[in-house]
PDB file of C-alpha atoms in Angstrom:
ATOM      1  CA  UNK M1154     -22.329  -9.549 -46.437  1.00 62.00           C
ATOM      2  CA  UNK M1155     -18.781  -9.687 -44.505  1.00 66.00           C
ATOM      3  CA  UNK M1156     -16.238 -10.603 -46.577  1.00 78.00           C
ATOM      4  CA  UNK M1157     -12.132  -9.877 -46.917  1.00 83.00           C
ATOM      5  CA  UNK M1158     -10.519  -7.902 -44.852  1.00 84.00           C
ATOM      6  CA  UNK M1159     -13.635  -6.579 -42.876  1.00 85.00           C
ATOM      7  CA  UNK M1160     -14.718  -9.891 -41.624  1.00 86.00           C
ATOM      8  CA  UNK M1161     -11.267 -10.567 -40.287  1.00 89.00           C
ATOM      9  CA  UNK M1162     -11.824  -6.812 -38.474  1.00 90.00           C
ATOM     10  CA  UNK M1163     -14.725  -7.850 -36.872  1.00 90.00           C
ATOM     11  CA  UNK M1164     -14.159 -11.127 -35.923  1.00 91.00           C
ATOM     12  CA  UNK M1165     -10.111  -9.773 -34.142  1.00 94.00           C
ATOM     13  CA  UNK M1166     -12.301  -6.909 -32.964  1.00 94.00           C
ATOM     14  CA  UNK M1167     -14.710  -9.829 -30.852  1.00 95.00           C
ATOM     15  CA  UNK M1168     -11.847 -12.027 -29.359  1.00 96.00           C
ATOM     16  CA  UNK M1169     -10.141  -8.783 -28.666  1.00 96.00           C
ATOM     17  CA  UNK M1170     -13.097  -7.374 -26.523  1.00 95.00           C
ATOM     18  CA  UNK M1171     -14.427 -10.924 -25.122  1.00 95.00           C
ATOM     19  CA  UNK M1172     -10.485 -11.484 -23.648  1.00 95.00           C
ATOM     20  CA  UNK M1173     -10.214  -7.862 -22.407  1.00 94.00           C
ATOM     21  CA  UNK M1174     -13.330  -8.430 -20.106  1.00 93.00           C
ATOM     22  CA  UNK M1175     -11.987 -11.923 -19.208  1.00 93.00           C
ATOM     23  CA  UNK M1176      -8.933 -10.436 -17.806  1.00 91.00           C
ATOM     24  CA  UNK M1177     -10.527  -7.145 -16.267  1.00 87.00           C
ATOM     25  CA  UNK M1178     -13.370  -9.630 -14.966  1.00 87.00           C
ATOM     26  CA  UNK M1179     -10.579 -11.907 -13.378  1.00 86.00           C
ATOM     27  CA  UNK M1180      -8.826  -8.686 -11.455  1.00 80.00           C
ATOM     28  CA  UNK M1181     -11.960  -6.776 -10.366  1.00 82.00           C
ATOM     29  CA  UNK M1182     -13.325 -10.480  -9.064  1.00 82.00           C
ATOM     30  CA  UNK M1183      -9.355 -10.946  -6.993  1.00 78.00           C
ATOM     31  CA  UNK M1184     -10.155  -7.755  -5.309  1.00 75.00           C
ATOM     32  CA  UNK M1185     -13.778  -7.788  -4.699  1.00 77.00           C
ATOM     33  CA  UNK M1186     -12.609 -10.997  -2.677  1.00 75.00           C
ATOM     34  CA  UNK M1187     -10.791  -8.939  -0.860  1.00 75.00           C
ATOM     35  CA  UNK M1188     -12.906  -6.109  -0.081  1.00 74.00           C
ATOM     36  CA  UNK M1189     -15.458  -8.880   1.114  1.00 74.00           C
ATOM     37  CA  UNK M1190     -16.007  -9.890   5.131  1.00 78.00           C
ATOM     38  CA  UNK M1191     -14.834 -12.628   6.366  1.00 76.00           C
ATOM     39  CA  UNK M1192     -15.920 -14.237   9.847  1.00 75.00           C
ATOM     40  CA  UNK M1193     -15.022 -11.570  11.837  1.00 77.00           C
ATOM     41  CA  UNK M1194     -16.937  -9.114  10.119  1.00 75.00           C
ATOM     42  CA  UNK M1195     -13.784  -6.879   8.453  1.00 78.00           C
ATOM     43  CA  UNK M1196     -12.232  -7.699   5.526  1.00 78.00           C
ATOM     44  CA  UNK M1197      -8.079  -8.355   4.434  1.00 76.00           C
ATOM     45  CA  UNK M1198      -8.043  -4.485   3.064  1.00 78.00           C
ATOM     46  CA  UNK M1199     -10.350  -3.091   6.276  1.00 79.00           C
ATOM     47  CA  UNK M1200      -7.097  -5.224   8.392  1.00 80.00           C
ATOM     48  CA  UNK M1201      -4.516  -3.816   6.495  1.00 81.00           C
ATOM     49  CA  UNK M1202      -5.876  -0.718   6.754  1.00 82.00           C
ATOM     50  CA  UNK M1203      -6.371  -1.066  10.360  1.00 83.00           C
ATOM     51  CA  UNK M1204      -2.972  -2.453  11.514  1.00 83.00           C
ATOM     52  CA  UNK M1205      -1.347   0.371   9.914  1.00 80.00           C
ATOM     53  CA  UNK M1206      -3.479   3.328  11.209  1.00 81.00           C
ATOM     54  CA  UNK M1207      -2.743   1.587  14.328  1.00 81.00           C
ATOM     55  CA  UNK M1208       1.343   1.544  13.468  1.00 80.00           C
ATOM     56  CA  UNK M1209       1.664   5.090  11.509  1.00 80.00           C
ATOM     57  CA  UNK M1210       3.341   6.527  14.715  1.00 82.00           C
ATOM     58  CA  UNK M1211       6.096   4.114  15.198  1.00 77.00           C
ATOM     59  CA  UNK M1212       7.591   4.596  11.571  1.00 81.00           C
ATOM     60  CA  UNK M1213      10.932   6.430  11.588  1.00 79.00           C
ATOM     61  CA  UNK M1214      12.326   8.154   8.734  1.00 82.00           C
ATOM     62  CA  UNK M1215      14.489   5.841   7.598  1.00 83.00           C
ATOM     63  CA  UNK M1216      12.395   2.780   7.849  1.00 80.00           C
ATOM     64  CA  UNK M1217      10.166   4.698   5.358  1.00 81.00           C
ATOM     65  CA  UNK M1218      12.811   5.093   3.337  1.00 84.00           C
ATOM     66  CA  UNK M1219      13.782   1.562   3.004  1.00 81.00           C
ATOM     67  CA  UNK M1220      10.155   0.119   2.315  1.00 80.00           C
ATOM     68  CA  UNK M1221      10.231   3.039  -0.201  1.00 82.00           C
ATOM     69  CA  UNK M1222      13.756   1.483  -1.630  1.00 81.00           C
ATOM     70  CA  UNK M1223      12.583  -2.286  -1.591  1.00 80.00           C
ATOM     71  CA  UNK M1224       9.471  -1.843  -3.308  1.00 81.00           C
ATOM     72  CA  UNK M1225      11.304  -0.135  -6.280  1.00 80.00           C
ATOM     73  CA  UNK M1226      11.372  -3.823  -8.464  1.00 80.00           C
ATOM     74  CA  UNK M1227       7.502  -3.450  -7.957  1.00 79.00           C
ATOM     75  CA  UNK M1228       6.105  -2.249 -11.342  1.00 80.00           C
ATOM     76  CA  UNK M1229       5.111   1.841 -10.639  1.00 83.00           C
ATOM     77  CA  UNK M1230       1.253   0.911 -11.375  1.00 81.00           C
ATOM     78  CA  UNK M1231       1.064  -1.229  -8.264  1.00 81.00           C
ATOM     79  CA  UNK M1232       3.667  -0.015  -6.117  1.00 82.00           C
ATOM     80  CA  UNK M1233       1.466   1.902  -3.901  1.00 83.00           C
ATOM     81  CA  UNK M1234      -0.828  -1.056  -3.489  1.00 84.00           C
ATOM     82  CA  UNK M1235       2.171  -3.906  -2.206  1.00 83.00           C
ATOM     83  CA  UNK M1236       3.132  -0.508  -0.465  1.00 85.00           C
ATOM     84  CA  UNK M1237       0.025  -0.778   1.512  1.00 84.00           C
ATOM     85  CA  UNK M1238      -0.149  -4.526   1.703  1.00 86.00           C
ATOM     86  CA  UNK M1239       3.373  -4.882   3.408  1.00 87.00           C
ATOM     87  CA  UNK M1240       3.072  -1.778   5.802  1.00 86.00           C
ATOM     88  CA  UNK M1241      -0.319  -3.454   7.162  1.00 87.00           C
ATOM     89  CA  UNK M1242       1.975  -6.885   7.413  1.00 86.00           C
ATOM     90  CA  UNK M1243       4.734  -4.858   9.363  1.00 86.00           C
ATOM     91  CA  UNK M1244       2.074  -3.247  11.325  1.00 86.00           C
ATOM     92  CA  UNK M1245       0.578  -6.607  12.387  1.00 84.00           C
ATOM     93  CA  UNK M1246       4.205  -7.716  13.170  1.00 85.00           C
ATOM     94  CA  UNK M1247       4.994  -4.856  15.269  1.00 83.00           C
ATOM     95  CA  UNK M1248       1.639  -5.121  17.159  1.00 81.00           C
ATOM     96  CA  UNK M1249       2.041  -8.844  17.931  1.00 84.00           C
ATOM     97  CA  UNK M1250       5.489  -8.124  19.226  1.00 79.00           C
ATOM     98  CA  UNK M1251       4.371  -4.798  20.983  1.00 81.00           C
ATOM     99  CA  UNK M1252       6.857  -3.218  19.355  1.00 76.00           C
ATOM    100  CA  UNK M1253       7.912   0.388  20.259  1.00 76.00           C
ATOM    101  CA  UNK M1254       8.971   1.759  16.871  1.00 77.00           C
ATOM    102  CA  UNK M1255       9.266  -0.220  13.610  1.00 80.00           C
ATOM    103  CA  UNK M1256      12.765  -2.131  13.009  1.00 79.00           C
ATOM    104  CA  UNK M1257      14.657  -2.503   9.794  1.00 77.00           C
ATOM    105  CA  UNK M1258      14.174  -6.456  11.434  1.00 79.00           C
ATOM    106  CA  UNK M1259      10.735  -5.376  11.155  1.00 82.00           C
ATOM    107  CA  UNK M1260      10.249  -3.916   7.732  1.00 81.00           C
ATOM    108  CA  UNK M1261      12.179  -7.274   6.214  1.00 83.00           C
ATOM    109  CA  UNK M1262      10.326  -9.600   8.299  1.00 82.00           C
ATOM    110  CA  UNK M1263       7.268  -7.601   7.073  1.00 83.00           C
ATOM    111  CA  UNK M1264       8.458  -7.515   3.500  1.00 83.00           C
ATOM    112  CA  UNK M1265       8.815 -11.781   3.299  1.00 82.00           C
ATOM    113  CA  UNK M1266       5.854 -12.684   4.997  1.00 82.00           C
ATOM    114  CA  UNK M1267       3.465 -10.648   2.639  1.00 83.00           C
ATOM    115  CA  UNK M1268       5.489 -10.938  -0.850  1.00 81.00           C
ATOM    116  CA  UNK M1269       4.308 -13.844  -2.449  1.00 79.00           C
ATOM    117  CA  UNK M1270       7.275 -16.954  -2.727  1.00 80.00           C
ATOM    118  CA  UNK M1271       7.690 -16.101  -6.741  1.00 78.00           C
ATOM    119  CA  UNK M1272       8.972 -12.205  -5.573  1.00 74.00           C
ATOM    120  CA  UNK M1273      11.819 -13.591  -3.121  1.00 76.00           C
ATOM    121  CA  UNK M1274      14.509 -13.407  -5.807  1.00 74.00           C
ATOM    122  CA  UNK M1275      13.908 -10.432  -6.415  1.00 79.00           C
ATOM    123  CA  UNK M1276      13.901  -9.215  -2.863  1.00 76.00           C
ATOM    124  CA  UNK M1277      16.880 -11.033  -2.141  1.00 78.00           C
ATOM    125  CA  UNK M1278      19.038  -9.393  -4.876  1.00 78.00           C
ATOM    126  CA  UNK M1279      17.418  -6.012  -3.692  1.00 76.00           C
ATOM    127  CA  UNK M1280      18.750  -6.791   0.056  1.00 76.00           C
ATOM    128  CA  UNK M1281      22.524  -7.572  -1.743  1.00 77.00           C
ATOM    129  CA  UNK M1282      22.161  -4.295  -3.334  1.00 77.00           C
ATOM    130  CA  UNK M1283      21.326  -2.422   0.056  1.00 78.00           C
ATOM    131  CA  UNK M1284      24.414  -4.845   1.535  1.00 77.00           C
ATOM    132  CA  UNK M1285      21.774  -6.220   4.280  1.00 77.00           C
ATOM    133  CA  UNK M1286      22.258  -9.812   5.528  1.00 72.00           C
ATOM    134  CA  UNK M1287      19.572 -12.215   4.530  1.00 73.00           C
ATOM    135  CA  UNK M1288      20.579 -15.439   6.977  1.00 71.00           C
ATOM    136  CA  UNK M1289      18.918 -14.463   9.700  1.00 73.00           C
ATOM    137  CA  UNK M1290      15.564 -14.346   7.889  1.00 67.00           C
ATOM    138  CA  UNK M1291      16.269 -17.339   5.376  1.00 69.00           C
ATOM    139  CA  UNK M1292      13.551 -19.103   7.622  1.00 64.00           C
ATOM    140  CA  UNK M1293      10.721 -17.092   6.258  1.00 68.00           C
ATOM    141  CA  UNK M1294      11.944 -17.379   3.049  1.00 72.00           C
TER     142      UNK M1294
END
């Protein structure tokens, strides 16, 4: 029946597949859990999404710009989703401190609170690079 070569094939061919759908499984399950309602009846994407519809009039140019420049050590397949994620952060910063346009204090603040601890090295060596200041926001570090 399956001998050699061939049954080596097959059986690669299996663990291949069976690990594929393990790790596709694992990512569609993350952000089906994030799509889903909590208490309040909206979700952490229907939030996001909210806080910066609510915000899109405040951004300047250059604060654009600089979300645009930190999020450059993000890999280019997900860039546009931590894009998201940190704007609706910023957003919810700038509407808790009734802000009246969005800060470059903002956009860091913004940046730290929604990167997860692992990415701070590489935001911190990004701020060097753009010669910005981190000690006043080593706290939310």
């Amino acid at each position: 029946m399956l001998e050699g070569w061939f049954l080596y094939f097959i059986l690669f061919w299996v663990v291949f597949l069976v690990a594929s759908f393990a790790i596709g499984g694992f990512f569609m399950f993350r952000k089906f859990l994030k799509r889903f309602p909590k208490e309040d009846g909206k979700s952490d994407l229907d939030w996001e999404e909210h806080y910066v519809n609510e915000t899109i009039h405040l951004w300047g140019d250059e604060e654009k710009k600089m979300l645009n420049e930190l999020v450059t050590p993000v890999p280019e397949l997900f860039r546009d989703v931590a894009k998201q994620k940190i704007a609706g952060k910023i957003g919810e910063l700038a509407l808790k401190d009734r802000a009246s346009s969005i800060s470059q204090e903002l956009v860091i603040r913004g940046y730290i609170l929604a990167t997860p601890k692992r990415d701070h090295k590489f935001l911190r060596k990004k701020l060097n690079e753009m010669q910005i200041d981190v000690t006043p926001y080593e706290h939310l570090f």
